[in-house]
Short mmCIF file of C-alpha atoms in Angstrom, two decimals:
data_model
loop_
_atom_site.label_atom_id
_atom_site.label_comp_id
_atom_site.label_asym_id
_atom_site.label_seq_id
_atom_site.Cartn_x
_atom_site.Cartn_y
_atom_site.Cartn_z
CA UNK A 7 68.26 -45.76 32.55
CA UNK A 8 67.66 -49.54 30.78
CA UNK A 9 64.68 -49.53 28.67
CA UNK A 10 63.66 -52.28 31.41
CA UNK A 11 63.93 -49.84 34.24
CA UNK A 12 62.05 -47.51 32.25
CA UNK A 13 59.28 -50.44 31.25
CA UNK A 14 58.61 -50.59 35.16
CA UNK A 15 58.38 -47.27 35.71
CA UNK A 16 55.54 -46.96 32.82
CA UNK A 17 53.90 -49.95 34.34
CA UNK A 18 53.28 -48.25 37.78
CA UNK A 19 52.28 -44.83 35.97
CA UNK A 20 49.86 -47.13 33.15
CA UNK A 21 49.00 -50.39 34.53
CA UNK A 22 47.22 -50.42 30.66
CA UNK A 23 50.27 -50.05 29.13
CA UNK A 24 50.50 -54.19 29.32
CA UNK A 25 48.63 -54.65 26.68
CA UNK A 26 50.85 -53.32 24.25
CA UNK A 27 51.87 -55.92 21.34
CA UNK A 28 55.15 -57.04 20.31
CA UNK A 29 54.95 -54.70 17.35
CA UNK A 30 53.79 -51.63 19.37
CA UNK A 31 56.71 -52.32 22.00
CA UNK A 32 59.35 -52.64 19.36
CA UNK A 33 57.93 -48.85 17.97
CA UNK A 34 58.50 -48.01 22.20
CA UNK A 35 61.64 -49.28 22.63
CA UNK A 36 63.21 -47.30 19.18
CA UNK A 37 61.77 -43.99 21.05
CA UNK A 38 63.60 -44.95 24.13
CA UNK A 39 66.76 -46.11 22.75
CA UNK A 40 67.05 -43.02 20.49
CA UNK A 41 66.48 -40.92 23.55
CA UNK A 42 69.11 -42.67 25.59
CA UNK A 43 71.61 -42.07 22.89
CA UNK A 44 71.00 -38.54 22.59
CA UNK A 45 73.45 -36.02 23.11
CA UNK A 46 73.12 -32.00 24.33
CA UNK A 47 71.54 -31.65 20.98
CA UNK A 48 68.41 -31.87 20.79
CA UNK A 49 66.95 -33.88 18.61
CA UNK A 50 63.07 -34.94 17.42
CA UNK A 51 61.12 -38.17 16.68
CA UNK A 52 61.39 -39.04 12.86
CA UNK A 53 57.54 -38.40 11.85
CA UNK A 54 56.49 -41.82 10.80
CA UNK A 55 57.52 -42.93 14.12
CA UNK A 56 56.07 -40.78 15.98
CA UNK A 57 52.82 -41.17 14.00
CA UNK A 58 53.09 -45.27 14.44
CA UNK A 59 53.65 -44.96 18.19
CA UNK A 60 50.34 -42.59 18.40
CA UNK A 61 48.31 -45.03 15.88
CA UNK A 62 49.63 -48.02 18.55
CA UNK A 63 49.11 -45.96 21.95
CA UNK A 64 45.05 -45.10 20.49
CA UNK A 65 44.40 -48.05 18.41
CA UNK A 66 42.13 -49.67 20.55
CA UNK A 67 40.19 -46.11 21.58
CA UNK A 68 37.25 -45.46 20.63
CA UNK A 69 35.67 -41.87 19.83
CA UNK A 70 32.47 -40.89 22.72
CA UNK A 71 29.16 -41.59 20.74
CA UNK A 72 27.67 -37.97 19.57
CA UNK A 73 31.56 -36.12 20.22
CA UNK A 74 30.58 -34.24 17.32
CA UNK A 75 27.46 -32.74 18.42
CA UNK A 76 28.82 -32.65 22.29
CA UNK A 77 31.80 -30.48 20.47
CA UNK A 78 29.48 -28.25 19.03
CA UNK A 79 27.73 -27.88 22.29
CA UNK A 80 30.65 -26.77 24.36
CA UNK A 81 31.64 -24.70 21.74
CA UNK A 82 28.69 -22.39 21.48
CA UNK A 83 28.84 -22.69 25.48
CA UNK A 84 32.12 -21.06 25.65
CA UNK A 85 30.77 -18.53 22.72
CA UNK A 86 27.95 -17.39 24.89
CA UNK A 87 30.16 -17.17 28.11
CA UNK A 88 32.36 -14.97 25.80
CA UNK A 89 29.44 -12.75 24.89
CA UNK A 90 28.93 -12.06 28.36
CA UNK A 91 31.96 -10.91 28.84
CA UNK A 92 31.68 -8.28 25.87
CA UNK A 93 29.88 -4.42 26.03
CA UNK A 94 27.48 -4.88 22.97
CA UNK A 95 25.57 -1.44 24.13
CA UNK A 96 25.54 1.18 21.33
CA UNK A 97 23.76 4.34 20.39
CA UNK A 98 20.95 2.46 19.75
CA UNK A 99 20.06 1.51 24.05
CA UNK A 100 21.73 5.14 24.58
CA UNK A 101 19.17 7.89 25.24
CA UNK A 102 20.42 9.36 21.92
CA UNK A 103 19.47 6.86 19.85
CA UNK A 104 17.66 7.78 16.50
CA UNK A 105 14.49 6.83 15.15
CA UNK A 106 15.66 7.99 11.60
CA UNK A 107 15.43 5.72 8.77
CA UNK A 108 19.53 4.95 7.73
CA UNK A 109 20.93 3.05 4.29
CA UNK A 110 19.05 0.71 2.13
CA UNK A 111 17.16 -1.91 4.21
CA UNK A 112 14.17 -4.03 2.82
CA UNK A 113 12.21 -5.18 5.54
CA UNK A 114 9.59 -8.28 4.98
CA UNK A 115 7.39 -8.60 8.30
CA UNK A 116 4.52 -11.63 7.59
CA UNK A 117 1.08 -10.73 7.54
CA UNK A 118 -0.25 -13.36 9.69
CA UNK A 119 -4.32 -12.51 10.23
CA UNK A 120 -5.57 -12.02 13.79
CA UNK A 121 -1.86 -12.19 15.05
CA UNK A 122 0.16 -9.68 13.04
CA UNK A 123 -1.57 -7.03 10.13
CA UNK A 124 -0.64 -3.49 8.47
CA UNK A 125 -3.48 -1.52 8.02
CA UNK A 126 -3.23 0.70 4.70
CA UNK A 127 -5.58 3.12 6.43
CA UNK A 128 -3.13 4.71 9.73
CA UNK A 129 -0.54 2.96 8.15
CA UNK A 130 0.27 1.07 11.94
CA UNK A 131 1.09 -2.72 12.15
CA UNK A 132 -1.36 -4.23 14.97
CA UNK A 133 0.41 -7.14 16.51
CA UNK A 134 -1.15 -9.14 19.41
CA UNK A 135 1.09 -9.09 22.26
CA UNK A 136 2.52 -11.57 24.59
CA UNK A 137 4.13 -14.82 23.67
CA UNK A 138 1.58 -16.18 21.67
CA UNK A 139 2.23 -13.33 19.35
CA UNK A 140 4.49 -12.99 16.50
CA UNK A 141 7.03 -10.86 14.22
CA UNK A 142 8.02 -13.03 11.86
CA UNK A 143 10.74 -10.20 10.40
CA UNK A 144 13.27 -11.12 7.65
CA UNK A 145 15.88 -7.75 7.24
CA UNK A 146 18.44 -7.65 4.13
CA UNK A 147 20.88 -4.91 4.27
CA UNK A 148 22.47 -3.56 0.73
CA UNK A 149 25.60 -2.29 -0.04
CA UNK A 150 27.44 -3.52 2.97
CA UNK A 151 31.48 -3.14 2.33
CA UNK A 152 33.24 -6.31 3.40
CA UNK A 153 35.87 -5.16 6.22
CA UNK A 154 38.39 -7.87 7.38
CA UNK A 155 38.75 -5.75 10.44
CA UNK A 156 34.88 -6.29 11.50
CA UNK A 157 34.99 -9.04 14.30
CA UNK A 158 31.46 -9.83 13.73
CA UNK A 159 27.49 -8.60 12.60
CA UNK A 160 23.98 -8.25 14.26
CA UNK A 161 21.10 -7.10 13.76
CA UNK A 162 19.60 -5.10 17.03
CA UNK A 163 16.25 -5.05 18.12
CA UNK A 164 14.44 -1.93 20.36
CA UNK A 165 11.37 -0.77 21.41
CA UNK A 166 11.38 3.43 21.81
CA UNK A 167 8.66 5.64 22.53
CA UNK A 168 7.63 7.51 19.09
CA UNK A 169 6.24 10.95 20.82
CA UNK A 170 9.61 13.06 21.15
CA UNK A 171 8.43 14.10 24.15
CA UNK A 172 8.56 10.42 25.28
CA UNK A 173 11.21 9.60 23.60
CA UNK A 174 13.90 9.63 26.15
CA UNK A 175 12.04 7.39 28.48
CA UNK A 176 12.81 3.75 27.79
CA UNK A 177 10.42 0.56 27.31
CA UNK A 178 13.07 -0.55 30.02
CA UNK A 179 10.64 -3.64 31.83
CA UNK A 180 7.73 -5.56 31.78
CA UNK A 181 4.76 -4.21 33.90
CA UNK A 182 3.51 -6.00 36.98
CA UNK A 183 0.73 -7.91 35.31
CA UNK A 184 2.88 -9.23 32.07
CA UNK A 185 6.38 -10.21 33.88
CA UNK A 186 7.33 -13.54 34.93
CA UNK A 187 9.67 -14.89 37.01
CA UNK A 188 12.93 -15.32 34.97
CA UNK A 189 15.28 -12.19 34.58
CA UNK A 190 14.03 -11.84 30.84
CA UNK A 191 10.80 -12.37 31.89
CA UNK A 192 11.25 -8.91 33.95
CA UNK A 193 13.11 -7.09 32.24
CA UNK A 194 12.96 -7.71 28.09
CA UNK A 195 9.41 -6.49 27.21
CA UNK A 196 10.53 -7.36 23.49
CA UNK A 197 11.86 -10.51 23.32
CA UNK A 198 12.96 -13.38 20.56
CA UNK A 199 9.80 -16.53 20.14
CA UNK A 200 10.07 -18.89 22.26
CA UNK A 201 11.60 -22.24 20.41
CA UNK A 202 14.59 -19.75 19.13
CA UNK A 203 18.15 -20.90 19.22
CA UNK A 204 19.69 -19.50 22.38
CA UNK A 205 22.69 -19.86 20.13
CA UNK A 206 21.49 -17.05 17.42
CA UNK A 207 20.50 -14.37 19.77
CA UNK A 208 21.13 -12.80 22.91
CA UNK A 209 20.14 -9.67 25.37
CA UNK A 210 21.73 -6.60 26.66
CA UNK A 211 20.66 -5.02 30.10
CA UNK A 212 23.08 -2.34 30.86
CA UNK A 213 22.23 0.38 28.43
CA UNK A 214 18.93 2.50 29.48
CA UNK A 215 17.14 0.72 26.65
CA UNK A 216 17.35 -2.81 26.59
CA UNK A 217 17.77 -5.00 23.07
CA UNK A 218 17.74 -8.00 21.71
CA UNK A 219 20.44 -8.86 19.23
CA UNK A 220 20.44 -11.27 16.63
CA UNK A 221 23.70 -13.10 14.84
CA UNK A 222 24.20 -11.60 11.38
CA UNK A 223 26.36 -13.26 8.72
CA UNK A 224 29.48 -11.55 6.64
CA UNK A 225 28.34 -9.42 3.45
CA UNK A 226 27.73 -11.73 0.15
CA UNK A 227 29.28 -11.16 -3.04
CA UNK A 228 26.56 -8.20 -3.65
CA UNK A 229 27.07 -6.67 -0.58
CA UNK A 230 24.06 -7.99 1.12
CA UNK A 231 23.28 -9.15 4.51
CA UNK A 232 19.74 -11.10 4.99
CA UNK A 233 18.64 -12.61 8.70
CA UNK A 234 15.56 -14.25 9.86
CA UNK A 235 14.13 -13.35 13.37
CA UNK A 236 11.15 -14.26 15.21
CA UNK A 237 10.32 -11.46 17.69
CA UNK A 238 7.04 -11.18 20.26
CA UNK A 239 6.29 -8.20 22.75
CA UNK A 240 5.06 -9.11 26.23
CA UNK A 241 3.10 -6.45 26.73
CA UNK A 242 0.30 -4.10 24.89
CA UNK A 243 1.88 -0.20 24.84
CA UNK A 244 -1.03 0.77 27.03
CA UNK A 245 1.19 -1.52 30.14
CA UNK A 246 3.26 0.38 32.76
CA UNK A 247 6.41 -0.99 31.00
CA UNK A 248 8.73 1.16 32.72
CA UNK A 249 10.44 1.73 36.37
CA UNK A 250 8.86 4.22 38.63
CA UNK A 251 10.96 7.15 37.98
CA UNK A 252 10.01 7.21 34.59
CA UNK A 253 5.99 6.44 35.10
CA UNK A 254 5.79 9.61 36.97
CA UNK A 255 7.63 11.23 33.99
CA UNK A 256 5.64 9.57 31.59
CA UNK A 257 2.17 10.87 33.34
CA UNK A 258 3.18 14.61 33.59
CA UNK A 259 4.31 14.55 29.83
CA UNK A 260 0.75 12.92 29.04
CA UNK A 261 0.87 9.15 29.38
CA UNK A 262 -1.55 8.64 26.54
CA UNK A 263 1.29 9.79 23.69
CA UNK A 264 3.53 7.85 24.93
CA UNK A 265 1.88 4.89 23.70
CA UNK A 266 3.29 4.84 20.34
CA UNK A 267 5.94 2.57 19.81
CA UNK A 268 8.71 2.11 17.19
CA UNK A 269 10.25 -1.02 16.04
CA UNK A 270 13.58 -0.26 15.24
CA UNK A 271 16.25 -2.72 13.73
CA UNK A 272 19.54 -1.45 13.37
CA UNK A 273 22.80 -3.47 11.68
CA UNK A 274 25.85 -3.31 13.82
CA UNK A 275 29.25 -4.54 13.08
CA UNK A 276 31.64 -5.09 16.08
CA UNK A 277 34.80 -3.74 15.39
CA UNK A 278 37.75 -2.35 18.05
CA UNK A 279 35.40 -3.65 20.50
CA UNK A 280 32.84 -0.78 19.46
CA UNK A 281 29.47 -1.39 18.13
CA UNK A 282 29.27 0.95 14.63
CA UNK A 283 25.84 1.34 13.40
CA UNK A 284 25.54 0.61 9.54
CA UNK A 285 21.57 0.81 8.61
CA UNK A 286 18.20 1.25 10.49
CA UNK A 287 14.93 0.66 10.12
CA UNK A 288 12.19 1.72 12.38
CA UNK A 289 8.32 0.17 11.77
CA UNK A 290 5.46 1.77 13.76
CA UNK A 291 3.64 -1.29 15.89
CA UNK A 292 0.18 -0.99 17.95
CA UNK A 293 0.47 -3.93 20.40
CA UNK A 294 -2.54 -4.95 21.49
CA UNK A 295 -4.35 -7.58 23.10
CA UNK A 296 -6.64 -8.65 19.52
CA UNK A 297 -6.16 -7.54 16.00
CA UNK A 298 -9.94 -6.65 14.96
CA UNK A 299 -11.10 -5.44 11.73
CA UNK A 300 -12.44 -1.99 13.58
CA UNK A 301 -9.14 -0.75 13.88
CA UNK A 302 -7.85 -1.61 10.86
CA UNK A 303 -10.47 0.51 9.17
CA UNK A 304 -9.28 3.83 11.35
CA UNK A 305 -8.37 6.24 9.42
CA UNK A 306 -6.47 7.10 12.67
CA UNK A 307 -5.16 5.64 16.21
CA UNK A 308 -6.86 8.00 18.28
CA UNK A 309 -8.65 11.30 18.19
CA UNK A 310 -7.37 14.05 19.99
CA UNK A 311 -8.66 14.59 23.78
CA UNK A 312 -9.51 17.42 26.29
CA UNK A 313 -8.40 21.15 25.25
CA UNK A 314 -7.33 19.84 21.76
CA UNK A 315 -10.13 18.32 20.82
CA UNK A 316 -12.43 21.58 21.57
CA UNK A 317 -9.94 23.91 19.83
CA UNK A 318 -10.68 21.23 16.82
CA UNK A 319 -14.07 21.61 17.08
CA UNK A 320 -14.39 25.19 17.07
CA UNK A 321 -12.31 25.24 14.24
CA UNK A 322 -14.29 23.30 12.61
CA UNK A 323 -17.49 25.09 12.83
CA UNK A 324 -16.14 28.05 12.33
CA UNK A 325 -14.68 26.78 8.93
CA UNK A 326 -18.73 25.46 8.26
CA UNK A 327 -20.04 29.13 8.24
CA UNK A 328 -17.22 30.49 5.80
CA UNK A 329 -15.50 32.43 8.66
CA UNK A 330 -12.04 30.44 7.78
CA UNK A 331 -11.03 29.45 4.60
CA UNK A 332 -11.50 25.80 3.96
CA UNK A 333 -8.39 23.03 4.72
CA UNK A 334 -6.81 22.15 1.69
CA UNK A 335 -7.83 20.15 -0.90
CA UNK A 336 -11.84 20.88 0.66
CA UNK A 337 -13.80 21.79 -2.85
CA UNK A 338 -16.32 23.96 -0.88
CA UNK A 339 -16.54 27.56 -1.75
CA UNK A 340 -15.61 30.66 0.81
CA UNK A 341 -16.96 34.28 0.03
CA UNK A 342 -14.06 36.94 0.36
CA UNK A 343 -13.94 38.47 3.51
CA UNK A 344 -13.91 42.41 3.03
CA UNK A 345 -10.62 43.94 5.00
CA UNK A 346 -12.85 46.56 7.67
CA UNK A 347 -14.17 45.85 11.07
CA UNK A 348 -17.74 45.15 9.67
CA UNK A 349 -19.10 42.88 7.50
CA UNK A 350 -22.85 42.45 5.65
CA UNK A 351 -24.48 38.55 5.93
CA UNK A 352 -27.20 38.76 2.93
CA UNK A 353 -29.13 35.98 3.46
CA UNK A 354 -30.16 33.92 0.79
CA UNK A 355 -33.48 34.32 -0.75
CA UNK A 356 -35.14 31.36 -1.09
CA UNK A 357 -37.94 31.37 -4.29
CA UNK A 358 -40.73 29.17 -4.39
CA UNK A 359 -43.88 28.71 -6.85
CA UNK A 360 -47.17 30.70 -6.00
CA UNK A 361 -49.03 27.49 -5.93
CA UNK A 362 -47.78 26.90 -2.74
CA UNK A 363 -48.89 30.14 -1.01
CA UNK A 364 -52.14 29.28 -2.15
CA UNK A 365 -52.46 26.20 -0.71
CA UNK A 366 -51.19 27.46 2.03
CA UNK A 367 -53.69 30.45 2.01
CA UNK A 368 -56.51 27.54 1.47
CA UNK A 369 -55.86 25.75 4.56
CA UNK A 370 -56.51 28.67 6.35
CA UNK A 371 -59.97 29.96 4.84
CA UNK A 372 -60.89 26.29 5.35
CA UNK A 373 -59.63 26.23 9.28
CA UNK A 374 -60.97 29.59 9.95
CA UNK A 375 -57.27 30.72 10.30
CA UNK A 376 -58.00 34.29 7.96
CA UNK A 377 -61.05 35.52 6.48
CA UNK A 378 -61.53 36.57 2.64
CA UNK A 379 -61.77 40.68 4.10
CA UNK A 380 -58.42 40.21 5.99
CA UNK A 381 -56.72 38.27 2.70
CA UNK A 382 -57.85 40.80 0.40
CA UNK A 383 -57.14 44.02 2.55
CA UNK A 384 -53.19 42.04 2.72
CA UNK A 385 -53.04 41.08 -0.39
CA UNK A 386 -53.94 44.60 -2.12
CA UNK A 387 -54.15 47.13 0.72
CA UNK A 388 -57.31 47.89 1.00
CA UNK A 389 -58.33 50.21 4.21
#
């Protein structure tokens, strides 16, 4: 084939490749007459030719304005189409998961008045639900070994039912009145704040309790892992946030104690395509529609209801007239109870001064309530 042949055959593939220079089809002709004098060996391009003919082919291209950030783009696209590929359900959306403080976590949740607030007195954080609430949660995890074989770290986010016998009925969707339209909307009652990268989280559905994970970096130097995340609840814990075949569940077991929700945040590294749990930390969390001073100041939630608040009661009067002994740390005083089937009551006698009999006495002479004959035969027997 003559390098003219093979100049025509270019030109119908490229029309562009006209505009090549003198230079740049001097560097094209080299390539083609080394080629045509090859032999069954192979051989390669020398590498400053090949790198001319490249610079010569692209010379006059120019890179697409914003490749960089487009690049970034499609590359966290293809990361989140890989993620939904991947099983990230644990022991943490199993009904087995724990509730158990695990390793040394030091969780920093924002006070943020009227919005998000610990009370020192039942020791509950109130948080205002929906989206206009707000968890603004920073989580460092000590004494995390670096593992080369660990493919990646998050942090996992879950709402479970407190009461254990709640416990293995999940916050699994939001109730009628709170859910929206989009599938998070229906089924993530704890979700990430709106505005959040959709590159730095992401939810799982499949496992009976659904999460919200977070991206976690590698251990530092110390062994430490520290993330950020900005969480909100869409509904209050008094909602029907779960299926039918739980609510009924839920009611027989005593739907009022399963209110009580826990917060728990557990590290996960991803590692033979397994999640392995590393630390936990669980946060009790009221959710409710305002954050008021009243219920800051309870000592607790609630008080108890029906049969268990009369056996209370009774308890406690019977612990007012000495029949019990006192609860602990009470600094009231209980007579010994003799060990026979009947007991003596002495009642106290109360002493007061003789003045006031006599007044007492007076106001009757004076109302016509005794005479002197009747207060004298009293007083000293006289027939």
């Amino acid at each position: 084939m003559s390098s003219e042949v093979f100049q025509m055959d270019i030109d119908q593939l490229e029309p562009t490749i006209q505009e090549l220079g003198e230079q740049e089809w001097d560097v094209l002709n080299q390539s083609i007459k080394f080629l045509e004098n090859s032999k069954e060996e192979e051989h390669k391009f020398k590498e400053a030719n090949e790198n001319d003919l490249v610079s010569y082919l692209f010379k006059n291209t120019k890179p697409t304005p914003n490749w960089r950030e487009q690049y970034q783009l499609e590359q966290r696209k293809v990361k989140r189409q890989d993620r939904e590929k991947c099983n990230y359900e644990s022991e943490s959306t199993s009904e087995d998961a724990q509730i158990e403080n695990l390793g040394d976590v030091e969780i920093n949740l924002k006070e943020i008045r009227k919005v998000c607030q610990l009370s020192p007195n039942n020791k509950l954080w109130h948080i205002m639900y929906g989206k206009k609430g707000l968890m603004d949660l920073t989580a460092t995890f000590k004494g995390i070994k670096f593992d080369p074989l660990v493919e990646e770290y998050q942090v996992r986010n879950t709402l479970i039912r407190a009461n254990i016998q709640h416990r293995q009925y999940p916050v699994e969707c939001v109730c009628l009145e709170h859910k929206g339209s989009s599938e998070e909307d229906i089924h993530q009652v704890l979700q990430a704040k709106p505005g959040t990268s959709p590159d730095k989280f992401w939810y799982t559905y499949d496992g009976l309790r659904k999460s919200v994970l977070f991206e976690a970096p590698l251990p530092d130097e110390e062994g430490n892992i520290k993330v950020h995340m900005k969480l909100c609840c869409l509904c209050c814990d008094s909602c029907d946030a779960a299926s039918r075949k739980y609510l009924n569940l839920i009611d027989n077991a005593g739907k009022e104690a399963g209110r009580d929700w826990l917060l728990v945040s557990t590290l996960e590294a991803r590692k033979d395509e397994k999640q392995v749990i590393l630390a936990r930390n669980v946060l009790p969390c009221w959710f409710k529609a305002a954050v008021i001073p009243r219920d800051l100041k309870k000592p607790e939630r609630r008080k108890e209801k029906g049969g268990g608040a009369q056996k209370k009661s009774r308890l406690k009067r019977l612990q007012e007239n000495s029949l019990l002994p006192p609860p602990q740390g009470s600094k009231r005083l209980s007579a010994d109870i003799p060990d026979h089937d009947y007991i003596t009551i002495s009642p106290t006698v109360v002493t007061m001064d003789w003045k006031f009999h006599a007044d007492v006495l007076k106001e009757y002479l004076k109302n016509n309530g005794v005479t002197q004959n009747e207060l004298q035969q009293r007083l000293f027997n006289d027939p």
